[in-house]
mmCIF file of C-alpha atoms in Angstrom:
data_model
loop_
_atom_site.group_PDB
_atom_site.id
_atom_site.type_symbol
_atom_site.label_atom_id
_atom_site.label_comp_id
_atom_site.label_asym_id
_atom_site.label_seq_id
_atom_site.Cartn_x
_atom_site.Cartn_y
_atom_site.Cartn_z
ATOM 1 C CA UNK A 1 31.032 -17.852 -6.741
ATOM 2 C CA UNK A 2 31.970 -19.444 -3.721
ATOM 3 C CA UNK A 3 27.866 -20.822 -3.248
ATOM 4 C CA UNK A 4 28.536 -23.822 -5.267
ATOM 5 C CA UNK A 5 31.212 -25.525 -3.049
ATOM 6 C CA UNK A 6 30.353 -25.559 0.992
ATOM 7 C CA UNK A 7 31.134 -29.101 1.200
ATOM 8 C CA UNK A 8 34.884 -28.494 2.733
ATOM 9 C CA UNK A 9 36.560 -30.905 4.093
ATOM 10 C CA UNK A 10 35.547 -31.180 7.873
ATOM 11 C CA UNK A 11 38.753 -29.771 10.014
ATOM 12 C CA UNK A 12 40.817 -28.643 8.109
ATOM 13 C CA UNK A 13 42.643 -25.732 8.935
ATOM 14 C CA UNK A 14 42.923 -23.799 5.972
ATOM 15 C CA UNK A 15 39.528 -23.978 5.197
ATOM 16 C CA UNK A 16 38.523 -22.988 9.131
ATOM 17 C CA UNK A 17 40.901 -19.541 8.337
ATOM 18 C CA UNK A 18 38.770 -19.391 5.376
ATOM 19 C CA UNK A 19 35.641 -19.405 6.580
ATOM 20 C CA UNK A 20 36.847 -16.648 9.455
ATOM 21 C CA UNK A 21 37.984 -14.358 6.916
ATOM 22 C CA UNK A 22 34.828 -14.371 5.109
ATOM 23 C CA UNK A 23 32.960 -14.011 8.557
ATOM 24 C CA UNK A 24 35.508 -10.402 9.138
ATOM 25 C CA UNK A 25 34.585 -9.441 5.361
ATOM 26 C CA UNK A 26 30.643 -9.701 6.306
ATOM 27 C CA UNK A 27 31.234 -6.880 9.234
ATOM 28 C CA UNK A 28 32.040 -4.100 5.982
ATOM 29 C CA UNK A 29 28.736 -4.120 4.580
ATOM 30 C CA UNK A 30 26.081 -1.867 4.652
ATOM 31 C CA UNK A 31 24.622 -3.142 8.193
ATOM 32 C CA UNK A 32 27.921 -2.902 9.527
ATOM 33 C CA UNK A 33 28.344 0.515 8.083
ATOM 34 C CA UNK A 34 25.004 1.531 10.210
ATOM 35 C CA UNK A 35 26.356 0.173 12.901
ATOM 36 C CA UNK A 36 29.384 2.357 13.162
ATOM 37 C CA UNK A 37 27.603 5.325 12.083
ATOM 38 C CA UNK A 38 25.085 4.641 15.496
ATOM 39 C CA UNK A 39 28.833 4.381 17.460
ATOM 40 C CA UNK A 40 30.137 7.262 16.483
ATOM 41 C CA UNK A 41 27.206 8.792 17.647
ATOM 42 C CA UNK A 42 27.517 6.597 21.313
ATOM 43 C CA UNK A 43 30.960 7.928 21.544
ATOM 44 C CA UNK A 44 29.810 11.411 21.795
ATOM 45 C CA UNK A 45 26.974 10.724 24.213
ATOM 46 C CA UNK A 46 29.436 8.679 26.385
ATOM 47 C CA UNK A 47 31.874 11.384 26.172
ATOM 48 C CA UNK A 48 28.835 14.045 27.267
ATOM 49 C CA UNK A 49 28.371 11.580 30.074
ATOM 50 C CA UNK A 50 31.753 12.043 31.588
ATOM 51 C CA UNK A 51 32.980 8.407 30.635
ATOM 52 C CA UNK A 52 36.694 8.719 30.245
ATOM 53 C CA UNK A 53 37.809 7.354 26.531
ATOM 54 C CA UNK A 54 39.227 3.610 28.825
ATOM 55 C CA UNK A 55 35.370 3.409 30.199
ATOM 56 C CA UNK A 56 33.813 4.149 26.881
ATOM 57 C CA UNK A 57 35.704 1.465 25.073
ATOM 58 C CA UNK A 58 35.477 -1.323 27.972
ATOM 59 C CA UNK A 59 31.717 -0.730 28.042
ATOM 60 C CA UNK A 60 31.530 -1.371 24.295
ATOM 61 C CA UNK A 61 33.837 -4.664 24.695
ATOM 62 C CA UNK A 62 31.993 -6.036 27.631
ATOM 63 C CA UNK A 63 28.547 -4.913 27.039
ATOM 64 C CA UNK A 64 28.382 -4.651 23.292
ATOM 65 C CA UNK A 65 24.557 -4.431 22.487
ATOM 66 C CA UNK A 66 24.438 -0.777 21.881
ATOM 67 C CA UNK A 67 20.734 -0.048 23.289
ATOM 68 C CA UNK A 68 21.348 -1.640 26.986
ATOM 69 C CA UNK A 69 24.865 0.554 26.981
ATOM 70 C CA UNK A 70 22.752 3.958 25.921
ATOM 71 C CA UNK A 71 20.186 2.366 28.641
ATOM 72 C CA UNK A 72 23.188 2.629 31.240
ATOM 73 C CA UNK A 73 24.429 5.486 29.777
ATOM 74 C CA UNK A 74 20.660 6.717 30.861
ATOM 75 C CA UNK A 75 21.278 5.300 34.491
ATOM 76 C CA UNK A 76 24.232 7.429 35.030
ATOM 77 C CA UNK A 77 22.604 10.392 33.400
ATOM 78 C CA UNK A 78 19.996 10.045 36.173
ATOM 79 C CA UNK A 79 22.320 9.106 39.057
ATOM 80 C CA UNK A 80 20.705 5.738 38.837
ATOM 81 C CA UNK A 81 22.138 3.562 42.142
ATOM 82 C CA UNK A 82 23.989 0.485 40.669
ATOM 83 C CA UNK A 83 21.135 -2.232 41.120
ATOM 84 C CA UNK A 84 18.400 0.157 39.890
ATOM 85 C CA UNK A 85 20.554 0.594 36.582
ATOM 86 C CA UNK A 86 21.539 -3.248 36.456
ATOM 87 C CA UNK A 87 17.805 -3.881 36.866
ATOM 88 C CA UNK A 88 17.281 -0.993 34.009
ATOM 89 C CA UNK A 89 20.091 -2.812 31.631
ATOM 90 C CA UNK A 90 18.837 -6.458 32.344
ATOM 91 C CA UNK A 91 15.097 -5.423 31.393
ATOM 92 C CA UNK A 92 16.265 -3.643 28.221
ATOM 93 C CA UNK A 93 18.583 -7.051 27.369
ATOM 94 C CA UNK A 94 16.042 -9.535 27.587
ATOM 95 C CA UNK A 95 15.084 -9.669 24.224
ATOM 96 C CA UNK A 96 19.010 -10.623 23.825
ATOM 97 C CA UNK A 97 17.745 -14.013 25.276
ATOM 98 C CA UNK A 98 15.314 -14.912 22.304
ATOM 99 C CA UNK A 99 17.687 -13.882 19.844
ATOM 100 C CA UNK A 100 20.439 -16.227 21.086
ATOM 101 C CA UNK A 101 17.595 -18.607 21.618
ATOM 102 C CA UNK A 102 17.265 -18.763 17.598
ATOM 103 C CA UNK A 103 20.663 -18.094 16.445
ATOM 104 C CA UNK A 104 22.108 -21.413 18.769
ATOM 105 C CA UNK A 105 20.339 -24.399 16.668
ATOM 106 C CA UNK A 106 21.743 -23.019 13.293
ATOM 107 C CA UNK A 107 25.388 -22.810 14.888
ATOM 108 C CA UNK A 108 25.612 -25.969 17.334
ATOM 109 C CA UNK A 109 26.591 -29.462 15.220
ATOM 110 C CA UNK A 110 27.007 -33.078 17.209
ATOM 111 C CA UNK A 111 30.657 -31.372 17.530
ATOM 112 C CA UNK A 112 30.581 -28.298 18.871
ATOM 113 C CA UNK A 113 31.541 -27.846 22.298
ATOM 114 C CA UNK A 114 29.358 -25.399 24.848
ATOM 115 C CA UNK A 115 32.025 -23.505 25.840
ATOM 116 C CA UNK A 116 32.623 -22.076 22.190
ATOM 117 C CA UNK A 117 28.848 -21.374 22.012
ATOM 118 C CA UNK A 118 28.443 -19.540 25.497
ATOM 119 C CA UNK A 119 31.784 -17.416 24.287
ATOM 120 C CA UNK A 120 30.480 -16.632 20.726
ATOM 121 C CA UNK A 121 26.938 -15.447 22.253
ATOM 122 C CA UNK A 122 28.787 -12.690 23.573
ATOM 123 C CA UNK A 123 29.113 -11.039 20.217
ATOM 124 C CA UNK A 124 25.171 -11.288 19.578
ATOM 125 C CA UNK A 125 23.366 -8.006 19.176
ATOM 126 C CA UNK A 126 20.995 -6.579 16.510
ATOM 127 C CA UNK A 127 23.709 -6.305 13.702
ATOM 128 C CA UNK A 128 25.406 -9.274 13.925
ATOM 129 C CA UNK A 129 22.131 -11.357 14.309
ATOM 130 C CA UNK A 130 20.609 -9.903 11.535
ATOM 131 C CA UNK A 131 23.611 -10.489 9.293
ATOM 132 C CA UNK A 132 24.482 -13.674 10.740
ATOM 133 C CA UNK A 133 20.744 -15.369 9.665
ATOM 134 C CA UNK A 134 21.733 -13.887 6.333
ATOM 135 C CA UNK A 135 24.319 -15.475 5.561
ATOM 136 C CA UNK A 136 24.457 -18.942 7.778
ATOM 137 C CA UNK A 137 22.671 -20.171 4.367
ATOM 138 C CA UNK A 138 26.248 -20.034 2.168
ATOM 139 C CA UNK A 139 28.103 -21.303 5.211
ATOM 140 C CA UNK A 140 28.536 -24.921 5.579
ATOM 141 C CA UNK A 141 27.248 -25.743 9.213
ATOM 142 C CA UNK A 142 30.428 -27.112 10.560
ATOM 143 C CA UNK A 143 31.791 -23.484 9.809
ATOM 144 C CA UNK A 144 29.330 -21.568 11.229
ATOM 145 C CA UNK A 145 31.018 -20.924 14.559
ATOM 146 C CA UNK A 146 33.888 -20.128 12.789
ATOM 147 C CA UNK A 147 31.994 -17.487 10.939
ATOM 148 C CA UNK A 148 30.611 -16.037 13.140
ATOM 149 C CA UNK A 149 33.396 -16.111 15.479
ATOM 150 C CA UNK A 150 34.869 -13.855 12.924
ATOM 151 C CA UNK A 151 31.686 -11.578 12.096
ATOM 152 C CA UNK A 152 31.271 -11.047 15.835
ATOM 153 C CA UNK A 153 34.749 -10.559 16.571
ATOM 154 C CA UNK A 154 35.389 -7.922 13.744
ATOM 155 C CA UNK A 155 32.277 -5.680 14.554
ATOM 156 C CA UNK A 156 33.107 -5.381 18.512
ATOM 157 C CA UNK A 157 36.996 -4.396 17.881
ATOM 158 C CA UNK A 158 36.135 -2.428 15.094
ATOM 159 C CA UNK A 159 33.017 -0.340 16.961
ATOM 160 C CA UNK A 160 36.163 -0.691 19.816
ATOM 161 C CA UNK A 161 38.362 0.994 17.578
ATOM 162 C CA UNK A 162 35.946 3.694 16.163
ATOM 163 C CA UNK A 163 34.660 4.753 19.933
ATOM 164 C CA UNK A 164 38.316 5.629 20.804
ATOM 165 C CA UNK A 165 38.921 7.790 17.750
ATOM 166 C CA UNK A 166 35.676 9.044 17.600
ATOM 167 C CA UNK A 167 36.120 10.378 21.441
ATOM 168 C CA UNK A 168 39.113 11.661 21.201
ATOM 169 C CA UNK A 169 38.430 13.787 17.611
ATOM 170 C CA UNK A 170 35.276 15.038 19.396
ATOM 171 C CA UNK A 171 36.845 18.208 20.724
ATOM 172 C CA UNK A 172 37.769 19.356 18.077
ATOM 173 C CA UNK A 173 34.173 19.630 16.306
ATOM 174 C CA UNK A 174 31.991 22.586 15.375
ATOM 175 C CA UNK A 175 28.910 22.362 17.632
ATOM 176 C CA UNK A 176 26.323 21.560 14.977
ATOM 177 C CA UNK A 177 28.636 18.074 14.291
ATOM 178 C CA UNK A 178 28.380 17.536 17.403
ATOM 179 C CA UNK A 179 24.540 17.895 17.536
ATOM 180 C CA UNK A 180 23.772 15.986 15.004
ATOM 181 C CA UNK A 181 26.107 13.467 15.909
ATOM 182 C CA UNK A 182 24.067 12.430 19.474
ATOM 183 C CA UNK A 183 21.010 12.403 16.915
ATOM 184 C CA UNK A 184 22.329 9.533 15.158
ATOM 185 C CA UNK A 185 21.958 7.339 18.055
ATOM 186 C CA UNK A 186 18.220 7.985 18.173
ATOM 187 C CA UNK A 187 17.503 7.982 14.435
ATOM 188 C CA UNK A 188 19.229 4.679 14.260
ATOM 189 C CA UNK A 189 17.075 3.098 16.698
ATOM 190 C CA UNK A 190 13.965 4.779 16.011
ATOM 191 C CA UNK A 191 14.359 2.792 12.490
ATOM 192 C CA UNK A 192 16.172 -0.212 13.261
ATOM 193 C CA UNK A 193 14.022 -1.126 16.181
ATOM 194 C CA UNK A 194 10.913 -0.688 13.979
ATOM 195 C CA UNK A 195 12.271 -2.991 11.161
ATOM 196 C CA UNK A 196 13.154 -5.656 13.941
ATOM 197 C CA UNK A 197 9.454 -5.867 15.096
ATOM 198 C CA UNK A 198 8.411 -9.825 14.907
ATOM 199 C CA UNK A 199 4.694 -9.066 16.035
ATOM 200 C CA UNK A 200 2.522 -6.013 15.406
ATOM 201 C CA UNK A 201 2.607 -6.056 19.081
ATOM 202 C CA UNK A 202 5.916 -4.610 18.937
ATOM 203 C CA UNK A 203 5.147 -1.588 17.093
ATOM 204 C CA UNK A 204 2.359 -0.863 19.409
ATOM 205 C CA UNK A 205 4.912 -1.368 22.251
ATOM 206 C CA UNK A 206 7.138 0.996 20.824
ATOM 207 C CA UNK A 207 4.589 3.608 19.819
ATOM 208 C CA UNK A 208 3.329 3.230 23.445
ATOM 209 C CA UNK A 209 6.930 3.184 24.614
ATOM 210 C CA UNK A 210 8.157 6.589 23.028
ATOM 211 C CA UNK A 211 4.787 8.322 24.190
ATOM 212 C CA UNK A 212 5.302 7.276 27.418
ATOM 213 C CA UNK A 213 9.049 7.873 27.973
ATOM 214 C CA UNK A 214 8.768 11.638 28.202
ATOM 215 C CA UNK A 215 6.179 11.491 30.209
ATOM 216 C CA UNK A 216 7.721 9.546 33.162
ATOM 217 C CA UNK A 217 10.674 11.624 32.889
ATOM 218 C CA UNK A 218 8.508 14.515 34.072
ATOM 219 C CA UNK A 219 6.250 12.535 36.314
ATOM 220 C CA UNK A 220 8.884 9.670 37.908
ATOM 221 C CA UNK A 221 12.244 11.017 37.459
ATOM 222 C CA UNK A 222 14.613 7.871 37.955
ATOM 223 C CA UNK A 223 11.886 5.470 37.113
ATOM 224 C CA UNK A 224 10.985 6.867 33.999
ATOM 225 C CA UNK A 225 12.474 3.832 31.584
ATOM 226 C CA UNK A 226 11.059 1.039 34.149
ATOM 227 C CA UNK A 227 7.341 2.636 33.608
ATOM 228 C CA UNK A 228 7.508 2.794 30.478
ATOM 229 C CA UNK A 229 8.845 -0.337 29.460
ATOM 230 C CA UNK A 230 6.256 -1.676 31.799
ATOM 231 C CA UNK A 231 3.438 -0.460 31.321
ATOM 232 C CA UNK A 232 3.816 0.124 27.641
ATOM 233 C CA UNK A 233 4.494 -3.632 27.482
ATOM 234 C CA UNK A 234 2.182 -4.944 28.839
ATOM 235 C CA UNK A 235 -0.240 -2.900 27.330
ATOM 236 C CA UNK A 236 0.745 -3.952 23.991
ATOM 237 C CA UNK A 237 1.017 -7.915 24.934
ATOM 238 C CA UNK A 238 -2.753 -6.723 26.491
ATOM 239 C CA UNK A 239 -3.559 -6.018 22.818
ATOM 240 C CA UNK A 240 -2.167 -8.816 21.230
ATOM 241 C CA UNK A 241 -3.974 -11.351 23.258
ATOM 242 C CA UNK A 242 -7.301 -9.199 22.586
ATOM 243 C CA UNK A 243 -6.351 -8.754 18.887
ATOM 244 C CA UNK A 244 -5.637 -12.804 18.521
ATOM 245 C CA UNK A 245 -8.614 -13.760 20.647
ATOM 246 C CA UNK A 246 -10.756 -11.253 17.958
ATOM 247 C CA UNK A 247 -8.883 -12.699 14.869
ATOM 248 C CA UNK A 248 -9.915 -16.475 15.986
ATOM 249 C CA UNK A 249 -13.003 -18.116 14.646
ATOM 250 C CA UNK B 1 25.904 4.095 44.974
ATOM 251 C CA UNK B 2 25.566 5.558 41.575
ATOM 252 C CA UNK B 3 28.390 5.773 38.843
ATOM 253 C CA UNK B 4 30.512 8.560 40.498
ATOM 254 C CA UNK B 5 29.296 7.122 44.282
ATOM 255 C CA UNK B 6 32.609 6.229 45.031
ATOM 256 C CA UNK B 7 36.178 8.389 43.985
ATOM 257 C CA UNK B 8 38.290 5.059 43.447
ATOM 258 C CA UNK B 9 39.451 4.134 39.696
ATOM 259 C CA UNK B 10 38.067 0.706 39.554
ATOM 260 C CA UNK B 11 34.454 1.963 41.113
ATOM 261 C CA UNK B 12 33.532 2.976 37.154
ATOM 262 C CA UNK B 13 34.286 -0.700 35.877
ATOM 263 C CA UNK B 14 32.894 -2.414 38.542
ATOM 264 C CA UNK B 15 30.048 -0.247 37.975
ATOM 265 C CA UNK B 16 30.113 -1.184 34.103
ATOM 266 C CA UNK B 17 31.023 -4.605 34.971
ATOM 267 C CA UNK B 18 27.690 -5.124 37.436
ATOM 268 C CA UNK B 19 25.102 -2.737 35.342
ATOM 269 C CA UNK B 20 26.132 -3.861 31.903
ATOM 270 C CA UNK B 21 27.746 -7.059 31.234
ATOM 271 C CA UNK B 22 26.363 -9.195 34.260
ATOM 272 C CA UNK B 23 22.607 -7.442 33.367
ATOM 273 C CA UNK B 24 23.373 -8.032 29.102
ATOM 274 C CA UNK B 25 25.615 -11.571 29.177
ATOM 275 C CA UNK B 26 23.536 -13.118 31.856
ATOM 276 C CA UNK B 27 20.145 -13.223 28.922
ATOM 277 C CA UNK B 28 22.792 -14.137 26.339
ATOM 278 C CA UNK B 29 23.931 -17.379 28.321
ATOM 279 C CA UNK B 30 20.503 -18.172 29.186
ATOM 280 C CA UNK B 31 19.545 -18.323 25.536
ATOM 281 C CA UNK B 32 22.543 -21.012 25.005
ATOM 282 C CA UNK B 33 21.258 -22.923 28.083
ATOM 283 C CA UNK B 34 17.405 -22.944 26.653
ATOM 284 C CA UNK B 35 19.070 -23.631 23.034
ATOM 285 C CA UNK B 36 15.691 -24.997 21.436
ATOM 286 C CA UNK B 37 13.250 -25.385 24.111
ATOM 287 C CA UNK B 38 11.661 -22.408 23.728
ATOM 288 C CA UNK B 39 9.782 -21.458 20.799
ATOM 289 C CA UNK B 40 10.153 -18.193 18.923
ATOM 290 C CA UNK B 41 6.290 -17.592 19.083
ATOM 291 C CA UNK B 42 5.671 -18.963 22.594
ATOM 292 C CA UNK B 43 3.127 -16.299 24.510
ATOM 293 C CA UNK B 44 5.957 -15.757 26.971
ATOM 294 C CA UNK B 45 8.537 -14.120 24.502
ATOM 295 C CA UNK B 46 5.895 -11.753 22.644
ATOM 296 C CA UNK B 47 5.327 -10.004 26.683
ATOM 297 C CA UNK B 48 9.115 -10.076 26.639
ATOM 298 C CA UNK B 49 9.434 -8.251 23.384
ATOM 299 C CA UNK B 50 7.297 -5.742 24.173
ATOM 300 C CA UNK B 51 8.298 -4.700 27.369
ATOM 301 C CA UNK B 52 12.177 -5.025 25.705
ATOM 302 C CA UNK B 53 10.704 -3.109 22.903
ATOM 303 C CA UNK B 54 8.831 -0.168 24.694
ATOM 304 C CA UNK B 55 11.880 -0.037 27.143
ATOM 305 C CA UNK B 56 14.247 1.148 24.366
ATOM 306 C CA UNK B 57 11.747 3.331 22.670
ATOM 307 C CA UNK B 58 11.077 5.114 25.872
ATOM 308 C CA UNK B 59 15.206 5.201 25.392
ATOM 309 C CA UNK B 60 15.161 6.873 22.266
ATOM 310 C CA UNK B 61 12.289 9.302 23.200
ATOM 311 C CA UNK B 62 13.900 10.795 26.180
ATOM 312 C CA UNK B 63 17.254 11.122 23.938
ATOM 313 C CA UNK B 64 15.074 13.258 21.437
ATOM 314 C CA UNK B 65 12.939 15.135 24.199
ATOM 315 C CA UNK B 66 15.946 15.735 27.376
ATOM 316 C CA UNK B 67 18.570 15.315 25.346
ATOM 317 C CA UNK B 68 22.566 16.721 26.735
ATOM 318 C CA UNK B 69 25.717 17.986 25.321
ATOM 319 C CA UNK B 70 25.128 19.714 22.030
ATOM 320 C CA UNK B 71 22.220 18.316 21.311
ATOM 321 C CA UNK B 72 20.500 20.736 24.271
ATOM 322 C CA UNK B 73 20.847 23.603 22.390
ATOM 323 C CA UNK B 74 18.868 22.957 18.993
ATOM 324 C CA UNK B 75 14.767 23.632 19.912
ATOM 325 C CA UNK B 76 12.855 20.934 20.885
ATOM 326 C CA UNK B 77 10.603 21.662 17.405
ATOM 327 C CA UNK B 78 13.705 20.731 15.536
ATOM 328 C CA UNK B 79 14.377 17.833 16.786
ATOM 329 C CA UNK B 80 11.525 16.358 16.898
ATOM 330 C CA UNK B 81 10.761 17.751 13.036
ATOM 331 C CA UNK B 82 13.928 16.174 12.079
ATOM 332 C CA UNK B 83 13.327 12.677 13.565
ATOM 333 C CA UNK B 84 9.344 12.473 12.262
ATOM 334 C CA UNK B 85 10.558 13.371 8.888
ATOM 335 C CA UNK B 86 13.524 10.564 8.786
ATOM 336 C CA UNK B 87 11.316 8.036 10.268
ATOM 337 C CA UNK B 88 8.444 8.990 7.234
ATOM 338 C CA UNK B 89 11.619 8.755 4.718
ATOM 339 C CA UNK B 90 12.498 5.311 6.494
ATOM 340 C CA UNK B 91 8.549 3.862 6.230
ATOM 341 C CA UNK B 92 8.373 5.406 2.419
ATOM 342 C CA UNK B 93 11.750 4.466 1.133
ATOM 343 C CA UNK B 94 11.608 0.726 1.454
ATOM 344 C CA UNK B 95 12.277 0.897 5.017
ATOM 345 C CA UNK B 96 15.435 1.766 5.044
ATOM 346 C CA UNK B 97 17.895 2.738 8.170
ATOM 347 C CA UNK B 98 20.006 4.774 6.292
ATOM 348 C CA UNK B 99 17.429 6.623 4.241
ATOM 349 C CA UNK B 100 15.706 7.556 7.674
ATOM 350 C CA UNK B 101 19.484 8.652 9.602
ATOM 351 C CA UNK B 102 20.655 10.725 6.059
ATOM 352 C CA UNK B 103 16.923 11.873 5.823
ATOM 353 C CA UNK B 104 16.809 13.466 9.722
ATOM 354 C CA UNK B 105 20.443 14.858 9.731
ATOM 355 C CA UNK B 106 19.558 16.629 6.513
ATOM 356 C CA UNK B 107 16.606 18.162 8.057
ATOM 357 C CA UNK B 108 18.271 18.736 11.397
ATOM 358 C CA UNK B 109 21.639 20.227 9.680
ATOM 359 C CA UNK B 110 19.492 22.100 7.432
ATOM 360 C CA UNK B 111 17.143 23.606 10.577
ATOM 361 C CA UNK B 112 20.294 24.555 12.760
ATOM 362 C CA UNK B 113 21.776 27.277 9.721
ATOM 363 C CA UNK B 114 18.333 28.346 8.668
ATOM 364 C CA UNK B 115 17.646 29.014 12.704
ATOM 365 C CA UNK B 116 21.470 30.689 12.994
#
């Protein structure tokens, strides 16, 4: 319905509110729905942690992507030191770079200011990037900021919102809820992360990654995620290079 | 100097503030710096990937394997059944998320009452 006509009049308001409300309306969809699912399932494991209910939700407004906060989550677990577990967090966030990297050319116009650009990459994480690439192609570039501003926005008060309830119904649950809410967590990113893969070299990375994980845990207890993500990384950018140089004429 | 190092009520945020969004917002505000000038396919950001990539696997492996709170008290077999069969329902089913989450809880529900 709304396809045919993105050629709105450049600043004006009404049409800015527009575009925002749409952007709030793309967090309830089925991606978004996943989403919460996975945080209902971090607001168990945070509570497990020890986290009081004002931790748990500031760690989901300030850190947002949900695998770097169950990596931290993992530091504490292990009585990580705080460098070892920023070092942990940052390693697991990287790939947060190349995202942003992509999503910044179909967002910035001869207009837009930095500032708005540095603030809105705040709100990028699997979900949102996914949907936002989805949908930039109905939204008239000049709105894009706008739209996402309000995807973005919606997902991390809403996830903000859900995390507080979540934690503070958790008591009250039967034991097997409670089980097979932490495997949600898990289940969501054994898929997700699979269906994200750019490369074939990420699948071997994460089939070399979830062999190895275990492992370390036994064998280098507080290093385990480092190793892994190590040396199952560069093991599978090993076998890209030998796969590409075998694929060339 | 780990998360409850210190017995002071701002110790926890600082810890949060440090460990997650210095470690998560510092990539995100290098991406806006770079804006362009990196290609998506450049040899640099498929070893980044993958060590991202095997990083969070090892993640979600250790959550399945050592896992705490409620979660400890379900056998290892189950687990582990449940999440192989929900990530086969998530590569046959079109690949997709919620197939492979409804798929493993089913299992995993289903396990814990037939175990007692």
């Amino acid at each position: 319905m709304s396809r045919n006509h993105p050629q709105t009049a450049p600043g004006d308001p009404g049409s800015a509110r527009r575009w925002f409300l749409r952007g709030v309306a793309a967090a309830y969809s089925v991606p978004g729905l996943i989403l919460v699912s996975a945080f209902i399932g971090f607001a168990g494991l945070a509570k497990e942690t020890g986290l009081t209910v004002v931790e748990t939700v500031f760690m989901v407004g300030v850190v947002w992507a949900l695998p770097a906060k169950v990596v931290l989550i993992g530091a504490i677990l292990s009585k990580a030191s705080i460098f070892a577990a920023a070092f942990a967090v940052a390693l697991s966030s990287i790939r947060l770079m190349p995202m942003v990297v992509a999503l910044v050319p179909e967002m910035r116009t001869e207009k837009t200011r930095p500032w708005v650009l540095y603030l809105l990459s705040h709100f990028v994480a699997v979900t949102s990037w996914v949907l936002a690439l989805e949908r930039f192609r109905d939204v008239p570039p000049d709105m894009r900021t706008t739209f996402y501003a309000g995807l973005g926005g919606m997902l991390v008060l809403n996830n903000m919102i859900v995390v507080a309830v979540v934690y503070m119904l958790a008591e009250q649950l039967p034991p097997v809820a409670s089980a097979a809410l932490f495997l949600l967590t898990p289940m969501y990113f054994l898929t997700s992360l699979w269906g994200s893969a750019r490369e074939r070299a990420a699948h071997v990375a994460m089939v070399l990654g979830l062999g190895l994980g275990p492992v370390f845990h036994i064998l280098l207890p507080g290093f385990d995620l480092l190793a892994a993500g190590l040396i199952g990384g560069f093991a599978a950018y090993g076998w890209h290079r030998y796969a590409r140089r075998r694929a060339a004429p | 100097m780990s998360f409850d190092a210190i017995d002071a009520w701002w110790w926890p945020f600082l810890f949060i503030l440090v460990a997650g969004w210095l470690a998560t917002d510092s990539w995100r505000f290098l991406g806006v710096y770079l804006g362009g000038r990196l290609s998506e396919e450049s040899d640099l950001l498929v070893l980044v990937r993958a060590v991202a990539t095997a990083l969070v696997a090892a993640v979600i492996a250790n959550l399945i394997f050592f896992p705490g709170g409620a979660l400890a008290a379900s056998p290892l077999a189950l687990r582990l059944g449940a999440a192989v069969a929900g990530f086969a329902a998530y590569l046959l089913i079109g690949r997709r998320v919620l197939a492979g989450i409804a798929v493993a809880e089913a299992v995993f529900i289903g396990g814990w009452f037939a175990l007692g």
